[in-house]
JSON list of C-alpha atoms in Angstrom, two decimals:
[
{"chain": "A", "resi": 55, "resn": "MET", "atom": "CA", "xyz": [23.48, -10.03, -27.69]},
{"chain": "A", "resi": 56, "resn": "ALA", "atom": "CA", "xyz": [25.73, -12.61, -26.05]},
{"chain": "A", "resi": 57, "resn": "ARG", "atom": "CA", "xyz": [23.75, -15.64, -24.87]},
{"chain": "A", "resi": 58, "resn": "TYR", "atom": "CA", "xyz": [24.75, -15.22, -21.21]},
{"chain": "A", "resi": 59, "resn": "ARG", "atom": "CA", "xyz": [23.56, -11.60, -21.24]},
{"chain": "A", "resi": 60, "resn": "ALA", "atom": "CA", "xyz": [20.20, -12.63, -22.67]},
{"chain": "A", "resi": 61, "resn": "ILE", "atom": "CA", "xyz": [19.85, -15.20, -19.87]},
{"chain": "A", "resi": 62, "resn": "ALA", "atom": "CA", "xyz": [20.86, -12.61, -17.26]},
{"chain": "A", "resi": 63, "resn": "ALA", "atom": "CA", "xyz": [18.28, -10.16, -18.67]},
{"chain": "A", "resi": 64, "resn": "ASP", "atom": "CA", "xyz": [15.54, -12.81, -18.57]},
{"chain": "A", "resi": 65, "resn": "LEU", "atom": "CA", "xyz": [16.32, -13.83, -14.98]},
{"chain": "A", "resi": 66, "resn": "ALA", "atom": "CA", "xyz": [16.54, -10.18, -13.91]},
{"chain": "A", "resi": 67, "resn": "ALA", "atom": "CA", "xyz": [13.10, -9.53, -15.41]},
{"chain": "A", "resi": 68, "resn": "LYS", "atom": "CA", "xyz": [11.67, -12.51, -13.52]},
{"chain": "A", "resi": 69, "resn": "ILE", "atom": "CA", "xyz": [13.20, -11.28, -10.27]},
{"chain": "A", "resi": 70, "resn": "ARG", "atom": "CA", "xyz": [11.88, -7.73, -10.72]},
{"chain": "A", "resi": 71, "resn": "ASP", "atom": "CA", "xyz": [8.44, -9.04, -11.71]},
{"chain": "A", "resi": 72, "resn": "GLY", "atom": "CA", "xyz": [8.25, -11.16, -8.56]},
{"chain": "A", "resi": 73, "resn": "HIS", "atom": "CA", "xyz": [8.46, -14.55, -10.28]},
{"chain": "A", "resi": 74, "resn": "TYR", "atom": "CA", "xyz": [11.35, -15.20, -7.90]},
{"chain": "A", "resi": 75, "resn": "ALA", "atom": "CA", "xyz": [10.70, -13.51, -4.53]},
{"chain": "A", "resi": 76, "resn": "PRO", "atom": "CA", "xyz": [13.31, -11.84, -2.29]},
{"chain": "A", "resi": 77, "resn": "GLY", "atom": "CA", "xyz": [15.20, -14.50, -0.33]},
{"chain": "A", "resi": 78, "resn": "GLU", "atom": "CA", "xyz": [13.91, -17.34, -2.56]},
{"chain": "A", "resi": 79, "resn": "ALA", "atom": "CA", "xyz": [16.38, -19.86, -3.97]},
{"chain": "A", "resi": 80, "resn": "LEU", "atom": "CA", "xyz": [16.76, -19.98, -7.75]},
{"chain": "A", "resi": 81, "resn": "PRO", "atom": "CA", "xyz": [16.62, -23.42, -9.40]},
{"chain": "A", "resi": 82, "resn": "ALA", "atom": "CA", "xyz": [19.88, -25.38, -9.30]},
{"chain": "A", "resi": 83, "resn": "GLN", "atom": "CA", "xyz": [22.48, -24.33, -11.85]},
{"chain": "A", "resi": 84, "resn": "ARG", "atom": "CA", "xyz": [22.21, -27.61, -13.79]},
{"chain": "A", "resi": 85, "resn": "GLU", "atom": "CA", "xyz": [18.43, -27.20, -13.95]},
{"chain": "A", "resi": 86, "resn": "LEU", "atom": "CA", "xyz": [18.74, -23.60, -15.21]},
{"chain": "A", "resi": 87, "resn": "SER", "atom": "CA", "xyz": [21.42, -24.46, -17.76]},
{"chain": "A", "resi": 88, "resn": "ALA", "atom": "CA", "xyz": [19.21, -27.26, -19.14]},
{"chain": "A", "resi": 89, "resn": "ALA", "atom": "CA", "xyz": [16.16, -24.96, -19.23]},
{"chain": "A", "resi": 90, "resn": "TYR", "atom": "CA", "xyz": [18.08, -22.34, -21.23]},
{"chain": "A", "resi": 91, "resn": "GLY", "atom": "CA", "xyz": [19.90, -24.92, -23.34]},
{"chain": "A", "resi": 92, "resn": "VAL", "atom": "CA", "xyz": [23.39, -23.67, -22.48]},
{"chain": "A", "resi": 93, "resn": "THR", "atom": "CA", "xyz": [26.48, -25.01, -20.75]},
{"chain": "A", "resi": 94, "resn": "LEU", "atom": "CA", "xyz": [27.14, -24.50, -17.05]},
{"chain": "A", "resi": 95, "resn": "MET", "atom": "CA", "xyz": [29.94, -22.07, -17.97]},
{"chain": "A", "resi": 96, "resn": "THR", "atom": "CA", "xyz": [27.52, -19.85, -19.91]},
{"chain": "A", "resi": 97, "resn": "LEU", "atom": "CA", "xyz": [24.95, -19.95, -17.13]},
{"chain": "A", "resi": 98, "resn": "ARG", "atom": "CA", "xyz": [27.56, -19.01, -14.53]},
{"chain": "A", "resi": 99, "resn": "GLN", "atom": "CA", "xyz": [28.54, -15.99, -16.63]},
{"chain": "A", "resi": 100, "resn": "ALA", "atom": "CA", "xyz": [24.88, -14.90, -16.50]},
{"chain": "A", "resi": 101, "resn": "LEU", "atom": "CA", "xyz": [24.76, -15.39, -12.72]},
{"chain": "A", "resi": 102, "resn": "ARG", "atom": "CA", "xyz": [27.91, -13.27, -12.34]},
{"chain": "A", "resi": 103, "resn": "GLU", "atom": "CA", "xyz": [26.10, -10.47, -14.18]},
{"chain": "A", "resi": 104, "resn": "LEU", "atom": "CA", "xyz": [23.17, -10.69, -11.75]},
{"chain": "A", "resi": 105, "resn": "ASP", "atom": "CA", "xyz": [25.55, -10.83, -8.78]},
{"chain": "A", "resi": 106, "resn": "ALA", "atom": "CA", "xyz": [27.28, -7.66, -9.97]},
{"chain": "A", "resi": 107, "resn": "GLU", "atom": "CA", "xyz": [23.89, -5.92, -10.21]},
{"chain": "A", "resi": 108, "resn": "GLY", "atom": "CA", "xyz": [23.09, -6.93, -6.63]},
{"chain": "A", "resi": 109, "resn": "LEU", "atom": "CA", "xyz": [20.07, -9.00, -7.68]},
{"chain": "A", "resi": 110, "resn": "ILE", "atom": "CA", "xyz": [21.28, -12.35, -6.33]},
{"chain": "A", "resi": 111, "resn": "ILE", "atom": "CA", "xyz": [23.48, -13.76, -3.59]},
{"chain": "A", "resi": 112, "resn": "GLN", "atom": "CA", "xyz": [25.51, -16.92, -4.23]},
{"chain": "A", "resi": 113, "resn": "ARG", "atom": "CA", "xyz": [26.21, -19.05, -1.15]},
{"chain": "A", "resi": 114, "resn": "PRO", "atom": "CA", "xyz": [28.74, -21.81, -1.78]},
{"chain": "A", "resi": 115, "resn": "GLY", "atom": "CA", "xyz": [27.27, -25.19, -0.92]},
{"chain": "A", "resi": 116, "resn": "LYS", "atom": "CA", "xyz": [23.77, -23.76, -0.46]},
{"chain": "A", "resi": 117, "resn": "GLY", "atom": "CA", "xyz": [22.73, -22.33, -3.80]},
{"chain": "A", "resi": 118, "resn": "THR", "atom": "CA", "xyz": [21.79, -19.03, -5.42]},
{"chain": "A", "resi": 119, "resn": "PHE", "atom": "CA", "xyz": [19.20, -16.76, -3.80]},
{"chain": "A", "resi": 120, "resn": "VAL", "atom": "CA", "xyz": [17.36, -13.61, -4.80]},
{"chain": "A", "resi": 121, "resn": "ALA", "atom": "CA", "xyz": [18.85, -10.71, -2.86]},
{"chain": "A", "resi": 122, "resn": "PRO", "atom": "CA", "xyz": [16.63, -9.42, -0.06]},
{"chain": "A", "resi": 123, "resn": "PRO", "atom": "CA", "xyz": [15.47, -5.81, 0.03]},
{"chain": "A", "resi": 124, "resn": "HIS", "atom": "CA", "xyz": [18.12, -3.58, 1.56]},
{"chain": "A", "resi": 125, "resn": "LEU", "atom": "CA", "xyz": [17.67, -1.61, 4.74]},
{"chain": "A", "resi": 126, "resn": "ALA", "atom": "CA", "xyz": [18.70, 1.98, 4.18]},
{"chain": "A", "resi": 127, "resn": "TYR", "atom": "CA", "xyz": [20.39, 2.97, 7.43]},
{"chain": "A", "resi": 128, "resn": "GLN", "atom": "CA", "xyz": [19.79, 6.68, 7.92]},
{"chain": "A", "resi": 129, "resn": "LEU", "atom": "CA", "xyz": [22.88, 8.15, 9.54]},
{"chain": "A", "resi": 130, "resn": "GLY", "atom": "CA", "xyz": [21.25, 11.50, 10.29]},
{"chain": "A", "resi": 131, "resn": "SER", "atom": "CA", "xyz": [18.52, 10.17, 12.59]},
{"chain": "A", "resi": 132, "resn": "LEU", "atom": "CA", "xyz": [18.60, 9.27, 16.26]},
{"chain": "A", "resi": 133, "resn": "ARG", "atom": "CA", "xyz": [16.23, 6.35, 16.66]},
{"chain": "A", "resi": 134, "resn": "SER", "atom": "CA", "xyz": [16.20, 2.57, 16.92]},
{"chain": "A", "resi": 135, "resn": "PHE", "atom": "CA", "xyz": [17.00, 0.09, 14.15]},
{"chain": "A", "resi": 136, "resn": "ALA", "atom": "CA", "xyz": [13.42, -1.20, 14.40]},
{"chain": "A", "resi": 137, "resn": "ASP", "atom": "CA", "xyz": [11.99, 2.29, 13.87]},
{"chain": "A", "resi": 138, "resn": "ASP", "atom": "CA", "xyz": [14.24, 2.79, 10.83]},
{"chain": "A", "resi": 139, "resn": "LEU", "atom": "CA", "xyz": [13.04, -0.52, 9.38]},
{"chain": "A", "resi": 140, "resn": "ARG", "atom": "CA", "xyz": [9.36, 0.06, 10.02]},
{"chain": "A", "resi": 141, "resn": "GLU", "atom": "CA", "xyz": [9.48, 3.53, 8.44]},
{"chain": "A", "resi": 142, "resn": "GLN", "atom": "CA", "xyz": [10.78, 1.88, 5.27]},
{"chain": "A", "resi": 143, "resn": "GLY", "atom": "CA", "xyz": [7.82, -0.50, 5.21]},
{"chain": "A", "resi": 144, "resn": "HIS", "atom": "CA", "xyz": [9.47, -3.62, 6.68]},
{"chain": "A", "resi": 145, "resn": "GLU", "atom": "CA", "xyz": [7.76, -5.86, 9.19]},
{"chain": "A", "resi": 146, "resn": "VAL", "atom": "CA", "xyz": [10.22, -6.33, 12.05]},
{"chain": "A", "resi": 147, "resn": "ARG", "atom": "CA", "xyz": [10.35, -9.16, 14.55]},
{"chain": "A", "resi": 148, "resn": "THR", "atom": "CA", "xyz": [12.47, -8.68, 17.66]},
{"chain": "A", "resi": 149, "resn": "THR", "atom": "CA", "xyz": [13.59, -11.64, 19.77]},
{"chain": "A", "resi": 150, "resn": "VAL", "atom": "CA", "xyz": [15.08, -10.99, 23.21]},
{"chain": "A", "resi": 151, "resn": "LEU", "atom": "CA", "xyz": [17.90, -13.46, 23.75]},
{"chain": "A", "resi": 152, "resn": "ALA", "atom": "CA", "xyz": [18.96, -12.28, 27.21]},
{"chain": "A", "resi": 153, "resn": "ARG", "atom": "CA", "xyz": [18.42, -9.52, 29.76]},
{"chain": "A", "resi": 154, "resn": "GLU", "atom": "CA", "xyz": [20.21, -9.24, 33.08]},
{"chain": "A", "resi": 155, "resn": "HIS", "atom": "CA", "xyz": [21.46, -6.67, 35.56]},
{"chain": "A", "resi": 156, "resn": "ARG", "atom": "CA", "xyz": [25.15, -7.00, 36.29]},
{"chain": "A", "resi": 157, "resn": "GLN", "atom": "CA", "xyz": [28.43, -5.13, 36.66]},
{"chain": "A", "resi": 158, "resn": "LEU", "atom": "CA", "xyz": [29.57, -3.24, 33.58]},
{"chain": "A", "resi": 159, "resn": "PRO", "atom": "CA", "xyz": [32.49, -4.91, 31.79]},
{"chain": "A", "resi": 160, "resn": "PRO", "atom": "CA", "xyz": [35.68, -2.79, 31.83]},
{"chain": "A", "resi": 161, "resn": "GLY", "atom": "CA", "xyz": [35.37, -1.89, 28.14]},
{"chain": "A", "resi": 162, "resn": "ILE", "atom": "CA", "xyz": [31.75, -0.76, 28.46]},
{"chain": "A", "resi": 163, "resn": "ALA", "atom": "CA", "xyz": [32.50, 1.20, 31.64]},
{"chain": "A", "resi": 164, "resn": "ALA", "atom": "CA", "xyz": [35.32, 3.00, 29.84]},
{"chain": "A", "resi": 165, "resn": "ARG", "atom": "CA", "xyz": [33.09, 3.87, 26.86]},
{"chain": "A", "resi": 166, "resn": "LEU", "atom": "CA", "xyz": [30.40, 5.24, 29.18]},
{"chain": "A", "resi": 167, "resn": "ARG", "atom": "CA", "xyz": [32.99, 6.99, 31.35]},
{"chain": "A", "resi": 168, "resn": "ALA", "atom": "CA", "xyz": [31.52, 5.09, 34.32]},
{"chain": "A", "resi": 169, "resn": "ARG", "atom": "CA", "xyz": [33.19, 3.72, 37.42]},
{"chain": "A", "resi": 170, "resn": "SER", "atom": "CA", "xyz": [34.35, 0.13, 37.15]},
{"chain": "A", "resi": 171, "resn": "THR", "atom": "CA", "xyz": [32.03, -0.84, 40.04]},
{"chain": "A", "resi": 172, "resn": "GLU", "atom": "CA", "xyz": [28.86, 0.46, 38.35]},
{"chain": "A", "resi": 173, "resn": "THR", "atom": "CA", "xyz": [26.12, -1.89, 37.19]},
{"chain": "A", "resi": 174, "resn": "GLY", "atom": "CA", "xyz": [23.71, -1.81, 34.27]},
{"chain": "A", "resi": 175, "resn": "LEU", "atom": "CA", "xyz": [21.12, -3.65, 32.23]},
{"chain": "A", "resi": 176, "resn": "ARG", "atom": "CA", "xyz": [22.55, -5.93, 29.54]},
{"chain": "A", "resi": 177, "resn": "LEU", "atom": "CA", "xyz": [20.02, -6.50, 26.77]},
{"chain": "A", "resi": 178, "resn": "GLU", "atom": "CA", "xyz": [20.72, -8.89, 23.86]},
{"chain": "A", "resi": 179, "resn": "ARG", "atom": "CA", "xyz": [18.32, -8.90, 20.90]},
{"chain": "A", "resi": 180, "resn": "VAL", "atom": "CA", "xyz": [18.00, -10.17, 17.33]},
{"chain": "A", "resi": 181, "resn": "ARG", "atom": "CA", "xyz": [16.05, -8.29, 14.65]},
{"chain": "A", "resi": 182, "resn": "ALA", "atom": "CA", "xyz": [14.50, -10.18, 11.73]},
{"chain": "A", "resi": 183, "resn": "PHE", "atom": "CA", "xyz": [13.00, -8.69, 8.58]},
{"chain": "A", "resi": 184, "resn": "ALA", "atom": "CA", "xyz": [12.37, -9.87, 5.02]},
{"chain": "A", "resi": 185, "resn": "GLY", "atom": "CA", "xyz": [12.38, -13.42, 6.37]},
{"chain": "A", "resi": 186, "resn": "ARG", "atom": "CA", "xyz": [15.94, -13.32, 7.77]},
{"chain": "A", "resi": 187, "resn": "ARG", "atom": "CA", "xyz": [17.53, -12.73, 11.13]},
{"chain": "A", "resi": 188, "resn": "ALA", "atom": "CA", "xyz": [19.73, -9.82, 10.08]},
{"chain": "A", "resi": 189, "resn": "ILE", "atom": "CA", "xyz": [20.77, -7.74, 13.11]},
{"chain": "A", "resi": 190, "resn": "HIS", "atom": "CA", "xyz": [22.30, -8.88, 16.41]},
{"chain": "A", "resi": 191, "resn": "GLN", "atom": "CA", "xyz": [22.42, -6.17, 19.06]},
{"chain": "A", "resi": 192, "resn": "VAL", "atom": "CA", "xyz": [23.86, -6.00, 22.57]},
{"chain": "A", "resi": 193, "resn": "SER", "atom": "CA", "xyz": [22.92, -2.91, 24.62]},
{"chain": "A", "resi": 194, "resn": "TRP", "atom": "CA", "xyz": [24.14, -1.82, 28.03]},
{"chain": "A", "resi": 195, "resn": "VAL", "atom": "CA", "xyz": [21.96, 0.70, 29.92]},
{"chain": "A", "resi": 196, "resn": "ARG", "atom": "CA", "xyz": [23.71, 2.40, 32.80]},
{"chain": "A", "resi": 197, "resn": "GLU", "atom": "CA", "xyz": [22.01, 2.46, 36.22]},
{"chain": "A", "resi": 198, "resn": "PRO", "atom": "CA", "xyz": [19.80, 3.82, 37.60]},
{"chain": "A", "resi": 199, "resn": "HIS", "atom": "CA", "xyz": [18.13, 3.94, 34.18]},
{"chain": "A", "resi": 200, "resn": "GLY", "atom": "CA", "xyz": [18.47, 0.21, 33.50]},
{"chain": "A", "resi": 201, "resn": "ASP", "atom": "CA", "xyz": [16.54, -0.65, 36.66]},
{"chain": "A", "resi": 202, "resn": "ARG", "atom": "CA", "xyz": [13.61, 1.48, 35.45]},
{"chain": "A", "resi": 203, "resn": "LEU", "atom": "CA", "xyz": [13.28, -0.83, 32.44]},
{"chain": "A", "resi": 204, "resn": "ARG", "atom": "CA", "xyz": [12.91, -4.04, 34.42]},
{"chain": "A", "resi": 205, "resn": "ASP", "atom": "CA", "xyz": [9.35, -4.78, 33.26]},
{"chain": "A", "resi": 206, "resn": "VAL", "atom": "CA", "xyz": [9.53, -3.57, 29.65]},
{"chain": "A", "resi": 207, "resn": "ASP", "atom": "CA", "xyz": [8.62, -6.01, 26.87]},
{"chain": "A", "resi": 208, "resn": "PHE", "atom": "CA", "xyz": [11.51, -5.36, 24.47]},
{"chain": "A", "resi": 209, "resn": "SER", "atom": "CA", "xyz": [10.07, -7.68, 21.84]},
{"chain": "A", "resi": 210, "resn": "ALA", "atom": "CA", "xyz": [7.47, -4.96, 21.21]},
{"chain": "A", "resi": 211, "resn": "THR", "atom": "CA", "xyz": [9.14, -1.75, 22.49]},
{"chain": "A", "resi": 212, "resn": "SER", "atom": "CA", "xyz": [12.31, -0.06, 21.29]},
{"chain": "A", "resi": 213, "resn": "LEU", "atom": "CA", "xyz": [14.97, 0.86, 23.82]},
{"chain": "A", "resi": 214, "resn": "TYR", "atom": "CA", "xyz": [14.76, 4.56, 23.01]},
{"chain": "A", "resi": 215, "resn": "ALA", "atom": "CA", "xyz": [10.96, 4.50, 23.47]},
{"chain": "A", "resi": 216, "resn": "ALA", "atom": "CA", "xyz": [11.34, 2.69, 26.79]},
{"chain": "A", "resi": 217, "resn": "LEU", "atom": "CA", "xyz": [13.87, 5.26, 28.02]},
{"chain": "A", "resi": 218, "resn": "ALA", "atom": "CA", "xyz": [11.53, 8.10, 27.01]},
{"chain": "A", "resi": 219, "resn": "ASP", "atom": "CA", "xyz": [8.63, 6.44, 28.83]},
{"chain": "A", "resi": 220, "resn": "ALA", "atom": "CA", "xyz": [10.87, 6.16, 31.92]},
{"chain": "A", "resi": 221, "resn": "GLY", "atom": "CA", "xyz": [11.57, 9.90, 31.80]},
{"chain": "A", "resi": 222, "resn": "VAL", "atom": "CA", "xyz": [15.15, 9.60, 30.54]},
{"chain": "A", "resi": 223, "resn": "VAL", "atom": "CA", "xyz": [16.09, 12.44, 28.18]},
{"chain": "A", "resi": 224, "resn": "VAL", "atom": "CA", "xyz": [18.32, 11.49, 25.26]},
{"chain": "A", "resi": 225, "resn": "ALA", "atom": "CA", "xyz": [20.31, 14.34, 23.66]},
{"chain": "A", "resi": 226, "resn": "ARG", "atom": "CA", "xyz": [22.66, 12.83, 21.10]},
{"chain": "A", "resi": 227, "resn": "ALA", "atom": "CA", "xyz": [24.62, 9.76, 20.09]},
{"chain": "A", "resi": 228, "resn": "ALA", "atom": "CA", "xyz": [28.13, 9.18, 18.74]},
{"chain": "A", "resi": 229, "resn": "GLU", "atom": "CA", "xyz": [28.42, 6.22, 16.36]},
{"chain": "A", "resi": 230, "resn": "THR", "atom": "CA", "xyz": [31.19, 4.42, 14.52]},
{"chain": "A", "resi": 231, "resn": "ILE", "atom": "CA", "xyz": [30.39, 1.96, 11.73]},
{"chain": "A", "resi": 232, "resn": "ARG", "atom": "CA", "xyz": [33.10, -0.35, 10.40]},
{"chain": "A", "resi": 233, "resn": "PRO", "atom": "CA", "xyz": [33.25, -3.41, 8.15]},
{"chain": "A", "resi": 234, "resn": "GLY", "atom": "CA", "xyz": [33.87, -6.77, 9.72]},
{"chain": "A", "resi": 235, "resn": "VAL", "atom": "CA", "xyz": [33.29, -10.50, 9.34]},
{"chain": "A", "resi": 236, "resn": "LEU", "atom": "CA", "xyz": [30.70, -12.60, 11.14]},
{"chain": "A", "resi": 237, "resn": "GLY", "atom": "CA", "xyz": [32.16, -14.41, 14.14]},
{"chain": "A", "resi": 238, "resn": "THR", "atom": "CA", "xyz": [31.11, -17.79, 15.51]},
{"chain": "A", "resi": 239, "resn": "ASP", "atom": "CA", "xyz": [29.23, -16.48, 18.58]},
{"chain": "A", "resi": 240, "resn": "VAL", "atom": "CA", "xyz": [27.03, -14.08, 16.62]},
{"chain": "A", "resi": 241, "resn": "ALA", "atom": "CA", "xyz": [26.65, -16.28, 13.51]},
{"chain": "A", "resi": 242, "resn": "ARG", "atom": "CA", "xyz": [24.55, -18.81, 15.44]},
{"chain": "A", "resi": 243, "resn": "HIS", "atom": "CA", "xyz": [21.94, -16.08, 16.00]},
{"chain": "A", "resi": 244, "resn": "LEU", "atom": "CA", "xyz": [21.80, -14.82, 12.38]},
{"chain": "A", "resi": 245, "resn": "ASP", "atom": "CA", "xyz": [20.85, -16.39, 9.06]},
{"chain": "A", "resi": 246, "resn": "GLU", "atom": "CA", "xyz": [24.33, -16.32, 7.60]},
{"chain": "A", "resi": 247, "resn": "ASP", "atom": "CA", "xyz": [27.52, -18.35, 7.85]},
{"chain": "A", "resi": 248, "resn": "GLU", "atom": "CA", "xyz": [30.57, -17.51, 9.90]},
{"chain": "A", "resi": 249, "resn": "GLY", "atom": "CA", "xyz": [32.99, -15.31, 7.94]},
{"chain": "A", "resi": 250, "resn": "ALA", "atom": "CA", "xyz": [30.26, -13.46, 6.00]},
{"chain": "A", "resi": 251, "resn": "PRO", "atom": "CA", "xyz": [30.73, -9.68, 5.59]},
{"chain": "A", "resi": 252, "resn": "VAL", "atom": "CA", "xyz": [28.98, -7.56, 8.19]},
{"chain": "A", "resi": 253, "resn": "LEU", "atom": "CA", "xyz": [28.80, -3.97, 9.38]},
{"chain": "A", "resi": 254, "resn": "VAL", "atom": "CA", "xyz": [29.50, -3.38, 13.05]},
{"chain": "A", "resi": 255, "resn": "SER", "atom": "CA", "xyz": [27.92, -0.30, 14.67]},
{"chain": "A", "resi": 256, "resn": "ASP", "atom": "CA", "xyz": [29.22, 0.95, 18.00]},
{"chain": "A", "resi": 257, "resn": "ARG", "atom": "CA", "xyz": [27.05, 3.72, 19.46]},
{"chain": "A", "resi": 258, "resn": "ILE", "atom": "CA", "xyz": [27.16, 5.70, 22.69]},
{"chain": "A", "resi": 259, "resn": "THR", "atom": "CA", "xyz": [24.02, 7.65, 23.61]},
{"chain": "A", "resi": 260, "resn": "TYR", "atom": "CA", "xyz": [24.32, 10.72, 25.84]},
{"chain": "A", "resi": 261, "resn": "GLY", "atom": "CA", "xyz": [21.99, 12.72, 28.04]},
{"chain": "A", "resi": 262, "resn": "PRO", "atom": "CA", "xyz": [21.79, 16.56, 28.02]},
{"chain": "A", "resi": 263, "resn": "ASP", "atom": "CA", "xyz": [24.63, 16.79, 30.57]},
{"chain": "A", "resi": 264, "resn": "GLU", "atom": "CA", "xyz": [26.88, 14.63, 28.34]},
{"chain": "A", "resi": 265, "resn": "THR", "atom": "CA", "xyz": [26.57, 11.65, 30.66]},
{"chain": "A", "resi": 266, "resn": "GLY", "atom": "CA", "xyz": [26.85, 8.36, 28.79]},
{"chain": "A", "resi": 267, "resn": "LEU", "atom": "CA", "xyz": [23.52, 6.58, 29.16]},
{"chain": "A", "resi": 268, "resn": "LEU", "atom": "CA", "xyz": [23.66, 3.65, 26.77]},
{"chain": "A", "resi": 269, "resn": "ALA", "atom": "CA", "xyz": [26.32, 1.64, 24.90]},
{"chain": "A", "resi": 270, "resn": "ASP", "atom": "CA", "xyz": [25.24, -0.37, 21.86]},
{"chain": "A", "resi": 271, "resn": "ARG", "atom": "CA", "xyz": [26.97, -2.81, 19.55]},
{"chain": "A", "resi": 272, "resn": "ALA", "atom": "CA", "xyz": [25.00, -3.99, 16.52]},
{"chain": "A", "resi": 273, "resn": "THR", "atom": "CA", "xyz": [26.21, -6.56, 14.01]},
{"chain": "A", "resi": 274, "resn": "ILE", "atom": "CA", "xyz": [24.35, -6.24, 10.69]},
{"chain": "A", "resi": 275, "resn": "LEU", "atom": "CA", "xyz": [24.50, -8.61, 7.74]},
{"chain": "A", "resi": 276, "resn": "GLY", "atom": "CA", "xyz": [26.32, -6.79, 4.93]},
{"chain": "A", "resi": 277, "resn": "SER", "atom": "CA", "xyz": [23.97, -8.26, 2.32]},
{"chain": "A", "resi": 278, "resn": "MET", "atom": "CA", "xyz": [21.00, -6.57, 4.04]},
{"chain": "A", "resi": 279, "resn": "MET", "atom": "CA", "xyz": [22.37, -3.07, 4.58]},
{"chain": "A", "resi": 280, "resn": "GLN", "atom": "CA", "xyz": [23.13, 0.08, 2.67]},
{"chain": "A", "resi": 281, "resn": "ILE", "atom": "CA", "xyz": [24.03, 3.36, 4.37]},
{"chain": "A", "resi": 282, "resn": "THR", "atom": "CA", "xyz": [22.53, 6.66, 3.27]},
{"chain": "A", "resi": 283, "resn": "ALA", "atom": "CA", "xyz": [22.96, 10.21, 4.48]},
{"chain": "A", "resi": 284, "resn": "ASP", "atom": "CA", "xyz": [21.39, 13.58, 3.67]},
{"chain": "A", "resi": 285, "resn": "ARG", "atom": "CA", "xyz": [24.13, 16.19, 3.71]},
{"chain": "A", "resi": 286, "resn": "ALA", "atom": "CA", "xyz": [23.64, 19.88, 4.42]},
{"chain": "A", "resi": 287, "resn": "ALA", "atom": "CA", "xyz": [26.02, 22.73, 5.15]},
{"chain": "A", "resi": 288, "resn": "THR", "atom": "CA", "xyz": [24.91, 22.88, 8.78]},
{"chain": "A", "resi": 289, "resn": "GLY", "atom": "CA", "xyz": [23.60, 19.34, 9.12]},
{"chain": "A", "resi": 290, "resn": "LEU", "atom": "CA", "xyz": [25.10, 15.93, 9.44]},
{"chain": "A", "resi": 291, "resn": "SER", "atom": "CA", "xyz": [28.86, 15.71, 9.94]},
{"chain": "A", "resi": 292, "resn": "LEU", "atom": "CA", "xyz": [30.57, 12.59, 8.64]},
{"chain": "A", "resi": 293, "resn": "HIS", "atom": "CA", "xyz": [34.12, 11.64, 9.58]},
{"chain": "A", "resi": 294, "resn": "TRP", "atom": "CA", "xyz": [35.99, 9.13, 7.46]},
{"chain": "A", "resi": 295, "resn": "GLY", "atom": "CA", "xyz": [38.98, 7.22, 8.78]},
{"chain": "A", "resi": 296, "resn": "ALA", "atom": "CA", "xyz": [40.82, 3.94, 8.67]},
{"chain": "A", "resi": 297, "resn": "THR", "atom": "CA", "xyz": [39.41, 1.02, 10.61]},
{"chain": "A", "resi": 298, "resn": "PRO", "atom": "CA", "xyz": [41.55, 0.57, 13.75]},
{"chain": "A", "resi": 299, "resn": "ALA", "atom": "CA", "xyz": [43.55, -2.63, 14.06]},
{"chain": "A", "resi": 300, "resn": "HIS", "atom": "CA", "xyz": [42.22, -5.29, 16.43]}
]
């Protein structure tokens, strides 16, 4: 076996056995190369093997880290990100960055098919799991529903649960997920650098009469997310298309 592959196999075993925990930094490359008695070039070949397997993440200027556990985003369910995470065994911490009642921006009003003069609740949150701030979410709840949520503690209650408690019936949601890169404004709230790959979810939630109730935009670190779907003949419908130009 090539030396670099033997090193990759040894490091992979240590990662899977918990010697190096998810999110933990590996020793510096020079330290590892000395420990294994190989050149930096050989060690870097081994790290490329681990990177290809999804076991590590290399961050230029910061080091090499064990990849965190991935959130499996279930496309076929209508529930909150926090509920998805908790069902998969993750401890979730939600931080509310801002909440305010104000006029809907033109783009949000158009997505909700609301009048330009309508108001709503703007809720900005960050979700952290596996030791990293991984999801930034901005939600707009159309009035009068937003006003009913004035006293809700959103650090402990999901938005869908709060709507249900307020007597608001949710029927369905339409969602688009596209790849993107992390912008400056959102990067300061997440544990990743500007320009990192992300997934951007835009979701509109509707009531039984097809009235738009809620507009969401979630920015999710690409290194923390994988998307899964259960397909059935009469079940989930997936539509694939090109990402629109911006």
